[in-house]
Coordinates of C-alpha atoms in Angstrom, one line a residue:
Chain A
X1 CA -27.1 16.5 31.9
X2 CA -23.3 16.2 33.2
X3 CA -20.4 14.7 31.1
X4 CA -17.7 13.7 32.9
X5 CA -14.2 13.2 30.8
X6 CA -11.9 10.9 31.4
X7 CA -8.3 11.9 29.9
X8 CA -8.2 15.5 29.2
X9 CA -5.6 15.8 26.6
X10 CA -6.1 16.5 22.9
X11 CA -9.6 14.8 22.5
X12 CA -10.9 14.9 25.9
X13 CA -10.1 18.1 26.1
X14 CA -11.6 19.6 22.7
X15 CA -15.2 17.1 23.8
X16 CA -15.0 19.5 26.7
X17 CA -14.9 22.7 24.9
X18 CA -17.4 21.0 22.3
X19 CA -20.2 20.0 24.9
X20 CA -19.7 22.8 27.6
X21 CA -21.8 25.6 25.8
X22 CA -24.4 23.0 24.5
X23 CA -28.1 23.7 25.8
X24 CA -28.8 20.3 27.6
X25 CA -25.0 20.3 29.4
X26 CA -25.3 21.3 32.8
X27 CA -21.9 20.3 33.8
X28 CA -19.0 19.0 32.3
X29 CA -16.2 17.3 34.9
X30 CA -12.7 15.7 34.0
X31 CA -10.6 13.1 35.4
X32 CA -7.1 12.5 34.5
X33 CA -3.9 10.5 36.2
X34 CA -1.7 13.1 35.5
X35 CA -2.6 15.8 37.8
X36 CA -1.1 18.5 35.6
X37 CA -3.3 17.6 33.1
X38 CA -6.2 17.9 35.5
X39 CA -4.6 22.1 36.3
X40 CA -4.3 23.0 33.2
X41 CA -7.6 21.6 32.1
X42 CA -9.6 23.4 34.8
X43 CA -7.2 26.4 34.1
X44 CA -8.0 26.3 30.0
X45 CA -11.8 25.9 30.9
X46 CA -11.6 22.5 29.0
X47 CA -14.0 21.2 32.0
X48 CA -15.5 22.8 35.3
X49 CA -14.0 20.8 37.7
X50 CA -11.9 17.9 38.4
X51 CA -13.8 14.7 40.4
X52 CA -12.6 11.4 41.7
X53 CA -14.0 8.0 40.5
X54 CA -16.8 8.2 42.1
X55 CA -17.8 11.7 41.3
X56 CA -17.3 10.7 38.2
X57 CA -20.1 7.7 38.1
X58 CA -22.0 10.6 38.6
X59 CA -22.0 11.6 35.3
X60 CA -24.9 11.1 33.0
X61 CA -22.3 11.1 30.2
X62 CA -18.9 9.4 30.4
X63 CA -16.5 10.0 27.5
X64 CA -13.3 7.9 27.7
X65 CA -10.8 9.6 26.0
X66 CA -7.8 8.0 26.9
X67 CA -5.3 5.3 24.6
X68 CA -7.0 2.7 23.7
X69 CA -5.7 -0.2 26.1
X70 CA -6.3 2.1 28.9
X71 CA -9.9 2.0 27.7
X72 CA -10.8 -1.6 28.2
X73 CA -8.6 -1.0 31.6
X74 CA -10.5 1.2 32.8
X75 CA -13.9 -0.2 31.8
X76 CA -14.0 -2.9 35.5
X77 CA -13.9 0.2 37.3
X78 CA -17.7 1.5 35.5
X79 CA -19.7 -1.5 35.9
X80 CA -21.8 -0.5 39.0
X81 CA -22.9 2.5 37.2
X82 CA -26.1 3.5 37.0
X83 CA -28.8 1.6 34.5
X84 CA -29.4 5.1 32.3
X85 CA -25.5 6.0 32.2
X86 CA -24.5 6.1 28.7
X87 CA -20.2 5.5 28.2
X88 CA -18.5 6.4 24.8
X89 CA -15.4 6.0 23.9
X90 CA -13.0 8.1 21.8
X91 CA -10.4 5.2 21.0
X92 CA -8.7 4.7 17.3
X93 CA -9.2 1.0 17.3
X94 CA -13.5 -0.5 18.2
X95 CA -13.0 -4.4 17.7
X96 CA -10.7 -5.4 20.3
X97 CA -12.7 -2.7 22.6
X98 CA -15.7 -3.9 22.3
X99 CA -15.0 -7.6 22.4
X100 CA -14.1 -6.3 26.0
X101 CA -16.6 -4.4 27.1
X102 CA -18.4 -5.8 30.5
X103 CA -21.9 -7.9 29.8
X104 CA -23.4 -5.3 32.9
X105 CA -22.2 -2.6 31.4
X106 CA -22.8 -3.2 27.3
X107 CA -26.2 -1.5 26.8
X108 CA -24.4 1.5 28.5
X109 CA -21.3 1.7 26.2
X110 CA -21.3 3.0 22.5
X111 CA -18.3 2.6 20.5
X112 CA -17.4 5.7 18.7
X113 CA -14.2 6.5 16.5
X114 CA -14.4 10.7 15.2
X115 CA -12.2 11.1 12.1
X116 CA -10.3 13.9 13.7
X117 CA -7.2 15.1 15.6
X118 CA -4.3 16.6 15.3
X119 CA -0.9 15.4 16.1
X120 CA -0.4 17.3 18.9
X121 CA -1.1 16.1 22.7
X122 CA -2.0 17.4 26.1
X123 CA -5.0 19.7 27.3
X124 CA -2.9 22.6 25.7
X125 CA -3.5 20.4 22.7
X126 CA -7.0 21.2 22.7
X127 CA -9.4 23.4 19.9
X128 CA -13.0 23.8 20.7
X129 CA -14.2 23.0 16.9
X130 CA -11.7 20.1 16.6
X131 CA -14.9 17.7 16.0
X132 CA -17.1 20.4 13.7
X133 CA -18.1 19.3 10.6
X134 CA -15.7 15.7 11.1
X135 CA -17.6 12.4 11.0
X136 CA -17.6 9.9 13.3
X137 CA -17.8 6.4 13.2
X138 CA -20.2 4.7 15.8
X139 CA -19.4 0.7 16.0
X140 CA -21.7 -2.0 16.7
X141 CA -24.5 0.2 17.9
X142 CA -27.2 -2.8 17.6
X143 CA -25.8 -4.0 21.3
X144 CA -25.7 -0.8 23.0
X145 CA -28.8 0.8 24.7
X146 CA -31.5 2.6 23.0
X147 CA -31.4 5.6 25.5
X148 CA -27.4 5.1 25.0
X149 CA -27.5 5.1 21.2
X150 CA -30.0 8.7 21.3
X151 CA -27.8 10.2 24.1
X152 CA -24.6 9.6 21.9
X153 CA -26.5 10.4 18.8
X154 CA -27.4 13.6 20.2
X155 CA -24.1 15.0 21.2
X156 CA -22.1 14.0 17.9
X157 CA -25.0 16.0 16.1
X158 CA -25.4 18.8 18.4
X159 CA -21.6 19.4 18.6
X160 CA -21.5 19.5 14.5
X161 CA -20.1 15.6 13.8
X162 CA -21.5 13.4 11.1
X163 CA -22.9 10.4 11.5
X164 CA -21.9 7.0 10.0
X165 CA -21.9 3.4 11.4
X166 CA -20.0 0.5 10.5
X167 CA -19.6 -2.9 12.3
X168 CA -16.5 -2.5 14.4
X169 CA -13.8 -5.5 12.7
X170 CA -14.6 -3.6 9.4
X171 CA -14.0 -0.7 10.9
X172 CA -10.5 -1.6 12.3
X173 CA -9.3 -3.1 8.8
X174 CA -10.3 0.4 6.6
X175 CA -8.6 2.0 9.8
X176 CA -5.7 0.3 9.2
X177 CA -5.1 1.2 6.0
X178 CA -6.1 5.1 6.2
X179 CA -4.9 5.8 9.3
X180 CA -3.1 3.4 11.4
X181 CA -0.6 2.7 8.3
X182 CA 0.1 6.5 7.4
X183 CA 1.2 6.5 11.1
X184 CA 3.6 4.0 10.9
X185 CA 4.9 4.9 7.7
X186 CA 5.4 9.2 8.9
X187 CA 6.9 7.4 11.9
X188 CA 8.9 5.1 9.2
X189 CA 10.0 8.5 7.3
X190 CA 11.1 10.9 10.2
X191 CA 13.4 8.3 11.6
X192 CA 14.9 7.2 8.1
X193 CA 15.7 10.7 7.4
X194 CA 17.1 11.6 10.8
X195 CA 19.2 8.8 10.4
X196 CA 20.9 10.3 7.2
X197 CA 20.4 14.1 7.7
X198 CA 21.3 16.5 9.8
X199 CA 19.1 19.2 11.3
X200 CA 20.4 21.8 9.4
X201 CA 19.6 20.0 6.1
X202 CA 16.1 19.2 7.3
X203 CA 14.9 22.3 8.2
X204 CA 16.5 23.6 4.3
X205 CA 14.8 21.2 2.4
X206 CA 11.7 20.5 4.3
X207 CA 8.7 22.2 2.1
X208 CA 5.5 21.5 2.3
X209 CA 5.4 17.9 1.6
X210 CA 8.1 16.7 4.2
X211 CA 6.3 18.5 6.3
X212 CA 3.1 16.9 5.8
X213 CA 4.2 14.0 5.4
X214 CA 6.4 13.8 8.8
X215 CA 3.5 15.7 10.8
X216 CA 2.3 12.1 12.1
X217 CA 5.4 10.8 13.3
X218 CA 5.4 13.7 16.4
X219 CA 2.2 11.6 17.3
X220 CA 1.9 10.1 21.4
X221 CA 3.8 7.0 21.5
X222 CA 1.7 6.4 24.1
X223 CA -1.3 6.3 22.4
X224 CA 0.0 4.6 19.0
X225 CA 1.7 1.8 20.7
X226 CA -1.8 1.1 22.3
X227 CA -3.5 1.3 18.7
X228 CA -0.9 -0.5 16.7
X229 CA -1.0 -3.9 19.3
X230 CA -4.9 -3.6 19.2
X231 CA -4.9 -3.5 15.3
X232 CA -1.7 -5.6 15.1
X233 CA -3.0 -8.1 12.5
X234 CA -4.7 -5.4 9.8
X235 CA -1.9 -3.2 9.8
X236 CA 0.6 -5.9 9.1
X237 CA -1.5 -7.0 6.3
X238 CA -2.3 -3.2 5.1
X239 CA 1.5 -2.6 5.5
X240 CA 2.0 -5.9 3.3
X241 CA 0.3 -4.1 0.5
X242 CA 2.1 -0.3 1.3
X243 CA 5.4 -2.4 1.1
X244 CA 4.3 -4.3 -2.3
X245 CA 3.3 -0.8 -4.2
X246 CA 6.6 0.3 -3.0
X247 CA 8.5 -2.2 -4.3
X248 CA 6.5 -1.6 -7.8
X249 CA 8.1 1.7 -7.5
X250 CA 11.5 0.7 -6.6
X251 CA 11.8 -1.8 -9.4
X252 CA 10.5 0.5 -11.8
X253 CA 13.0 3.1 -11.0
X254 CA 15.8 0.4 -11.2
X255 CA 15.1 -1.1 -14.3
X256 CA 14.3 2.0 -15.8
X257 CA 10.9 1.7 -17.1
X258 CA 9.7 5.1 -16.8
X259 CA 6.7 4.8 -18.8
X260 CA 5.3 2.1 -16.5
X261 CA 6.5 4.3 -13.5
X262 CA 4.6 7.2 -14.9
X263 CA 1.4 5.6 -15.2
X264 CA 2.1 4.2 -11.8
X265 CA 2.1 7.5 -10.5
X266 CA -0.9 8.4 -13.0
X267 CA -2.9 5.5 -10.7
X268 CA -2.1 7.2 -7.7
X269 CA -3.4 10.9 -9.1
X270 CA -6.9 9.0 -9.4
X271 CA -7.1 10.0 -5.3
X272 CA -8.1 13.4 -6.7
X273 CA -11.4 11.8 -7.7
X274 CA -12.2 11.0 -4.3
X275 CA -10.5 13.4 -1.9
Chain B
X1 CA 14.6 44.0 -17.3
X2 CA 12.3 41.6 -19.2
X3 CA 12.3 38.5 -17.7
X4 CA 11.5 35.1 -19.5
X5 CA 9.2 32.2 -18.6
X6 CA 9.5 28.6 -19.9
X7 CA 7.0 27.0 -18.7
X8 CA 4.0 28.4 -17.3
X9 CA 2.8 26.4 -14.7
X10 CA 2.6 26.3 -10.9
X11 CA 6.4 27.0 -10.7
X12 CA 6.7 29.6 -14.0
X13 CA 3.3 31.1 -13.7
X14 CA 3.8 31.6 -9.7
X15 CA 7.3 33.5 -11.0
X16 CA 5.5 35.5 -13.2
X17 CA 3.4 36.4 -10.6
X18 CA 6.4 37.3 -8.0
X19 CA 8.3 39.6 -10.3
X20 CA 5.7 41.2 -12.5
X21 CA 5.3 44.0 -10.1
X22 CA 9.0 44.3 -9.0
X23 CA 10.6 47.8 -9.6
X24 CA 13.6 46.6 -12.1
X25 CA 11.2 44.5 -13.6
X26 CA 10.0 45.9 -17.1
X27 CA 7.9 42.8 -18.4
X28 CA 8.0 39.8 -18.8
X29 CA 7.2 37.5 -21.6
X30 CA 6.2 33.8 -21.6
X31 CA 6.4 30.2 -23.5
X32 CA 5.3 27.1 -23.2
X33 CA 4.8 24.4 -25.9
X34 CA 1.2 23.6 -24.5
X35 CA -1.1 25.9 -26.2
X36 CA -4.2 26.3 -23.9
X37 CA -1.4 27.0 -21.1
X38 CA 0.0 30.1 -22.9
X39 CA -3.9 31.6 -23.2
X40 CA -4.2 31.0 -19.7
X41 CA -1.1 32.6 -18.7
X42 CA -2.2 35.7 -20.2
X43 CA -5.5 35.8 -19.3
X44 CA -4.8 35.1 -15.4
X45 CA -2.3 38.1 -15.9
X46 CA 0.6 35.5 -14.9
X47 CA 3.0 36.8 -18.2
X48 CA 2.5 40.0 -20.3
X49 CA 2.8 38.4 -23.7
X50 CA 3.4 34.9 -25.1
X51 CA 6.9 35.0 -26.8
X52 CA 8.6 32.4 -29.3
X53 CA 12.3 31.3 -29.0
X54 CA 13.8 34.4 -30.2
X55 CA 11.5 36.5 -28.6
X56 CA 12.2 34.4 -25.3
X57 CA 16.1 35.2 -26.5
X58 CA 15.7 38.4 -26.5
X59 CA 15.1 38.4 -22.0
X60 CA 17.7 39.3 -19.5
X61 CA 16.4 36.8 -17.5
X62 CA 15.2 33.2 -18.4
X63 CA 13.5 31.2 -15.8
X64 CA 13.2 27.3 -17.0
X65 CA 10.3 26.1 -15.3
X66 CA 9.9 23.0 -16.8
X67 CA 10.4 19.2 -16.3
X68 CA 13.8 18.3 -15.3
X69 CA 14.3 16.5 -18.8
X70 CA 13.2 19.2 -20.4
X71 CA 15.2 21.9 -18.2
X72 CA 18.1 19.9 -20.1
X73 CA 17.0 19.3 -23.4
X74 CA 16.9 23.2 -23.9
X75 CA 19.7 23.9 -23.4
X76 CA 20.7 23.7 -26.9
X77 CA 18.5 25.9 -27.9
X78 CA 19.7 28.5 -26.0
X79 CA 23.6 28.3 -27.0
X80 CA 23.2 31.6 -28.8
X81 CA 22.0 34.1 -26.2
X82 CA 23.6 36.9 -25.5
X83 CA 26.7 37.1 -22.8
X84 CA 25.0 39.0 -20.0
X85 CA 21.7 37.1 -20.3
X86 CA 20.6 35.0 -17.2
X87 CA 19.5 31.4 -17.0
X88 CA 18.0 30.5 -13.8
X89 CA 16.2 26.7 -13.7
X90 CA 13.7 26.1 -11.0
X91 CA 14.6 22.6 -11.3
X92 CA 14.2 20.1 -8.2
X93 CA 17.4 18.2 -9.0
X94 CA 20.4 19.6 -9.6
X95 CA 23.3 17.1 -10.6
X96 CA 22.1 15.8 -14.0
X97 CA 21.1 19.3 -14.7
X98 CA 25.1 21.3 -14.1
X99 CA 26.7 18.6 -15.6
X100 CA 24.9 18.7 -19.1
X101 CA 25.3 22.7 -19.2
X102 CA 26.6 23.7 -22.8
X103 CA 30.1 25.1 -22.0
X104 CA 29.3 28.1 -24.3
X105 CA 26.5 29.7 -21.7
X106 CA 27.7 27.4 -18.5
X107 CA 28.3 31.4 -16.9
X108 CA 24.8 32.2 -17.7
X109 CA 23.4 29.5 -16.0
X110 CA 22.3 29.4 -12.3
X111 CA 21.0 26.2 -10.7
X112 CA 18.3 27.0 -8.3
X113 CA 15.7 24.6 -6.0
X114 CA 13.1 26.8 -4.9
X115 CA 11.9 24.9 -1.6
X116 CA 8.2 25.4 -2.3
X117 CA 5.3 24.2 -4.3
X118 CA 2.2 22.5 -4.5
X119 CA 0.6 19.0 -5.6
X120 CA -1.6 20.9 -8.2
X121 CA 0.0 21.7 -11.6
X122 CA -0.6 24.4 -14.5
X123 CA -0.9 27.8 -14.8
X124 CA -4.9 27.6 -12.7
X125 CA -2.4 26.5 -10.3
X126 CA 0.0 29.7 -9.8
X127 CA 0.2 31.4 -6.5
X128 CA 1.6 34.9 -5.9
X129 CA 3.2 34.0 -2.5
X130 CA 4.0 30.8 -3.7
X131 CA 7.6 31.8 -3.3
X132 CA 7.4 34.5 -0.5
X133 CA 9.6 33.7 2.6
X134 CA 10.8 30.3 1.0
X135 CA 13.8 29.3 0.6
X136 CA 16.0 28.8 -2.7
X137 CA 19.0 26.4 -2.7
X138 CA 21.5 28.1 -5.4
X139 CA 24.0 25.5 -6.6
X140 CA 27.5 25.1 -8.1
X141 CA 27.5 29.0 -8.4
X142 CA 31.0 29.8 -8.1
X143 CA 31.1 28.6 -11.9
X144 CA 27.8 31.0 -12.7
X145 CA 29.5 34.3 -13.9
X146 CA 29.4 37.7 -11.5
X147 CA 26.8 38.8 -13.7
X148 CA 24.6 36.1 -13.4
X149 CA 24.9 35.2 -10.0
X150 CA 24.1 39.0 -8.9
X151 CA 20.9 39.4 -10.8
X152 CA 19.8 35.8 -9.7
X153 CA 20.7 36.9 -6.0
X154 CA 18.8 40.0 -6.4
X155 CA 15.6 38.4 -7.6
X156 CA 15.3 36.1 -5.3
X157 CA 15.7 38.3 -2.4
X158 CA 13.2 40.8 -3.9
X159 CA 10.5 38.4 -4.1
X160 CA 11.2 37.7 -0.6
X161 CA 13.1 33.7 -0.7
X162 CA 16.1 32.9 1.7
X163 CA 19.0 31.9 -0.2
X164 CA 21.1 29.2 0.6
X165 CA 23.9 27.7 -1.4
X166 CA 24.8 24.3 -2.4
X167 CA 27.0 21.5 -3.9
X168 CA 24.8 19.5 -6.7
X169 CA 25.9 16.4 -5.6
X170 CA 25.3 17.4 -2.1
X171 CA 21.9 19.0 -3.0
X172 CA 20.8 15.8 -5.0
X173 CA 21.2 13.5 -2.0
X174 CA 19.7 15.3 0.9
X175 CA 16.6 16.4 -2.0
X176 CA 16.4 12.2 -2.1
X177 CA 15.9 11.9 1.2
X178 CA 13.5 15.0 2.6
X179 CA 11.7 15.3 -0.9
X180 CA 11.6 12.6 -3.5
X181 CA 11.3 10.0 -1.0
X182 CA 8.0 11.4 0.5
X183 CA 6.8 11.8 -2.9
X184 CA 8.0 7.7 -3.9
X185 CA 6.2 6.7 -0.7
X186 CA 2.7 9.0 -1.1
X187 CA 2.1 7.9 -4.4
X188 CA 2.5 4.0 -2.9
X189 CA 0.5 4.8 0.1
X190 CA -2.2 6.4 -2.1
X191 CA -1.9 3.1 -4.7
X192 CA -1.4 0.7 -2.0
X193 CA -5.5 2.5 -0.1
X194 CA -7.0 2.5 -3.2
X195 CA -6.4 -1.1 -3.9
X196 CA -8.0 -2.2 -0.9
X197 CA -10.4 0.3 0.2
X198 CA -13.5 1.8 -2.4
X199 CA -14.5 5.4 -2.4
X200 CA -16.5 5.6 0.1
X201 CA -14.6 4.0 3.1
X202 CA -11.7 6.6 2.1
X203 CA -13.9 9.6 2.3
X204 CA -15.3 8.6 5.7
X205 CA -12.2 7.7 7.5
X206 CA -9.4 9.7 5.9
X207 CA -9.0 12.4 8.6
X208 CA -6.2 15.0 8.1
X209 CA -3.7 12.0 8.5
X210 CA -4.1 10.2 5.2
X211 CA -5.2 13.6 3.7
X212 CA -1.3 15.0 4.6
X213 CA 0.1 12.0 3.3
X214 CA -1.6 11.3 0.3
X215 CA -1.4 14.6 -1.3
X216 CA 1.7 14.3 -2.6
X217 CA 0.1 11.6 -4.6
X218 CA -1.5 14.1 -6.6
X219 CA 1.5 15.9 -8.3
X220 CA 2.1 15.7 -11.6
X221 CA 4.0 12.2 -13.1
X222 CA 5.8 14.5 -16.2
X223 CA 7.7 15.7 -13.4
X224 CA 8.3 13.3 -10.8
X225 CA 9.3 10.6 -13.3
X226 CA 11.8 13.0 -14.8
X227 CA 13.2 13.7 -10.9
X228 CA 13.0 10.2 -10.3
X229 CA 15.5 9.3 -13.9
X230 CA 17.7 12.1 -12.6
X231 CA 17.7 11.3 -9.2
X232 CA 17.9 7.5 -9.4
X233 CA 20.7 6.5 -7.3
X234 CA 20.3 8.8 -4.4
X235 CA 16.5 8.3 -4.2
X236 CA 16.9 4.4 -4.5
X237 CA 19.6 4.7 -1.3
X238 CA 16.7 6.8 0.2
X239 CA 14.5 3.7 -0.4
X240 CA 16.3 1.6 1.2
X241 CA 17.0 3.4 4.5
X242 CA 13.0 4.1 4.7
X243 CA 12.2 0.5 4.1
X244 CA 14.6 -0.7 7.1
X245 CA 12.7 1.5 9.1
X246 CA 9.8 0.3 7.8
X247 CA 11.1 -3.2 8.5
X248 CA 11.9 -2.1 12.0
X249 CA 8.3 -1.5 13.2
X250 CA 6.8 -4.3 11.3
X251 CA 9.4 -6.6 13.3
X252 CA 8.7 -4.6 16.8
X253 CA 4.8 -5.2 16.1
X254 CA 5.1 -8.7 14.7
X255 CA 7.1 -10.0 18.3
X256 CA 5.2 -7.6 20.5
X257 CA 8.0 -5.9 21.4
X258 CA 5.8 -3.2 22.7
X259 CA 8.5 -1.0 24.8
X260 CA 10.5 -0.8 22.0
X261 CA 8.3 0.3 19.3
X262 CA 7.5 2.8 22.0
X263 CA 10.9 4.0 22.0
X264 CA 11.4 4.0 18.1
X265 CA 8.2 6.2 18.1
X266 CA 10.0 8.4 20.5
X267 CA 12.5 8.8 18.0
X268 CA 10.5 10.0 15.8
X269 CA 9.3 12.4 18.0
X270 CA 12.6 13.9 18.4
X271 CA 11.3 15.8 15.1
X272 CA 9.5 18.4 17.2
X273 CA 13.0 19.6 18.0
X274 CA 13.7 20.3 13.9
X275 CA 10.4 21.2 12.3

């Protein structure tokens, strides 16, 4: 079996490293626009070689890692593929993505979201057990292909990933609120502070929980402008909420009710419980 | 020396740890008013002995490794201590804390932010290299005595922290910004998820992301509400700035203004150059 990869940053990448050594791999080739991408990834081992579009089609496997918008892009330049090709994309966001998908080419495509990554970018971005042990989310998988849905089934399980499914609009609204809106608030954070602080002061202060909690905001633009239009109207709503609690906070700390703000904060210690 | 622990805790019991095995270090002794805490302590070998107040008296050195309220509320029960005896805090503000220092032992006191911790809390939670290449913000110490200041200095150098030094005021307000504000908005995030999303949705989808940014929601209330009272003013200013931010990417995503979220994500990026 060949998988060919298109985008061979951070996820691309690591689905290289991930597949490459797997029994029923025979070949794994990459595609990217950026043509240093496409050195370093040949030089890193991330694929074996680079191949054009129509090398590409090739593939028996096609894994589109690339930001989300360029996904459905790229999708009118797959849809004379062959019948038994199986396409999976690696995007953030599944609704607006598969809305879009080509009626020739839906049995081919699976929607897939792995709950993994790292805020880092670029084929040097890549680590061969970035999806180990991670789960990931496969959307709608009623309207893709039975030989599709066992191909992609195969690979997430052979290459360590959990399995769950989930129709893809629910998907994009729990996104929303546990990922897409911890972006935007790190993103929030680093500028607010940067604003007010200088460097020297930063690097002082920052422990272990600025530093955890800024890590996001050095996330691709690229890729989280894509994801924040495609999931515009759950994050402004899971945003809505994030704004409310912390208004509950503010107003507590104003008016002094530091009882109420402890058990506020006693709420949020029930996350222990589940994570 | 014997040194002297109040509070034994992540921050007092990691202490204990650090300068147990130091040369100067003779023993050191340990109180806290929570009973099961002082048994652990001594059983995970954090303190030699539990001490009372005029044992604890009887220290060179007194770490307060409490809650900030409580950092000032015993005070008074230390007005008594002999002239060359050290008070160090390990508070995380530092304003509220210098200003309500008895006259009579202001030149034993040293105001110091060790830059390090956890989100867990009690004495299960000490760490011998919780403090090991960290660094420690020493404030207002030109009104510490020679004394004080030189065994503080050597301390925290032997247990291997950077020491930088500090106004109060000054320390208060950048501490708002790079500390308590991530904690104010973790603990909203974490509220703001758990309102809308059950267990199970959080454990499949919360990748390292939300993980990062919602651990801060696990630390202790005692001590972030006491912060928070101390730190009021500053930490509200904080609020604000964050929450224009905020504002700013909720506007660029409401009116699509695509290239310029871009560019305020780019911003943020500009992190990478810091941390």
């Amino acid at each position: 079996m060949v998988v060919g990869i298109v985008g061979l940053g951070l996820m691309g990448g690591s689905m290289g490293l991930a597949v490459k050594n797997l029994e029923f791999i025979d070949k794994v080739v990459g595609i990217d626009h950026n043509q240093s991408h496409c050195e370093s990834a040949v030089s890193l081992n991330l694929v074996d070689e680079i191949v054009d579009l129509e090398g590409l089609k090739q593939s028996d496997v096609i894994f589109l890692a690339i930001p989300v918008e360029g996904i459905i892009n790229s999708l009118k330049n797959l849809i004379d593929i062959p019948p038994n090709t199986t396409i999976i994309d690696l995007g953030s966001t599944k609704a607006k993505i598969v809305e879009n998908i080509p009626t020739q080419i839906r049995k081919n495509f699976v929607a897939a979201h792995p709950m993994t990554g790292t805020e880092k970018f670029g084929p040097t971005a890549a680590l061969k057990n970035l999806y180990k042990d991670k789960i990931v989310v496969l959307c709608n998988l009623d309207e893709s292909g039975e030989h599709q849905r066992n191909t992609a089934w195969r690979i997430f399980e052979e290459i360590g990933m959990k399995i769950v499914t989930m129709d893809a609009k629910e998907h994009d609204r729990h996104a929303a609120y546990i990922s897409h809106l911890p972006h935007a608030i790190s993103y929030a954070l680093a500028n607010a502070v940067m604003a007010q602080e200088d460097a020297k002061n930063i690097l002082i202060l920052a422990a272990g929980g600025f530093r955890d909690m800024s890590r996001l905001a050095k996330s691709s633009p690229v890729m989280w402008e894509e994801i924040f239009k495609q999931n515009k109207k759950n994050l402004l709503e899971a945003m809505d909420h994030f704004e409310e609690e912390l208004k509950r906070c503010r107003e507590l700390i104003n008016n002094e009710e530091w009882e109420s703000l402890h058990n506020w904060m006693k709420d949020a210690n029930k996350l222990h419980d589940i994570l």
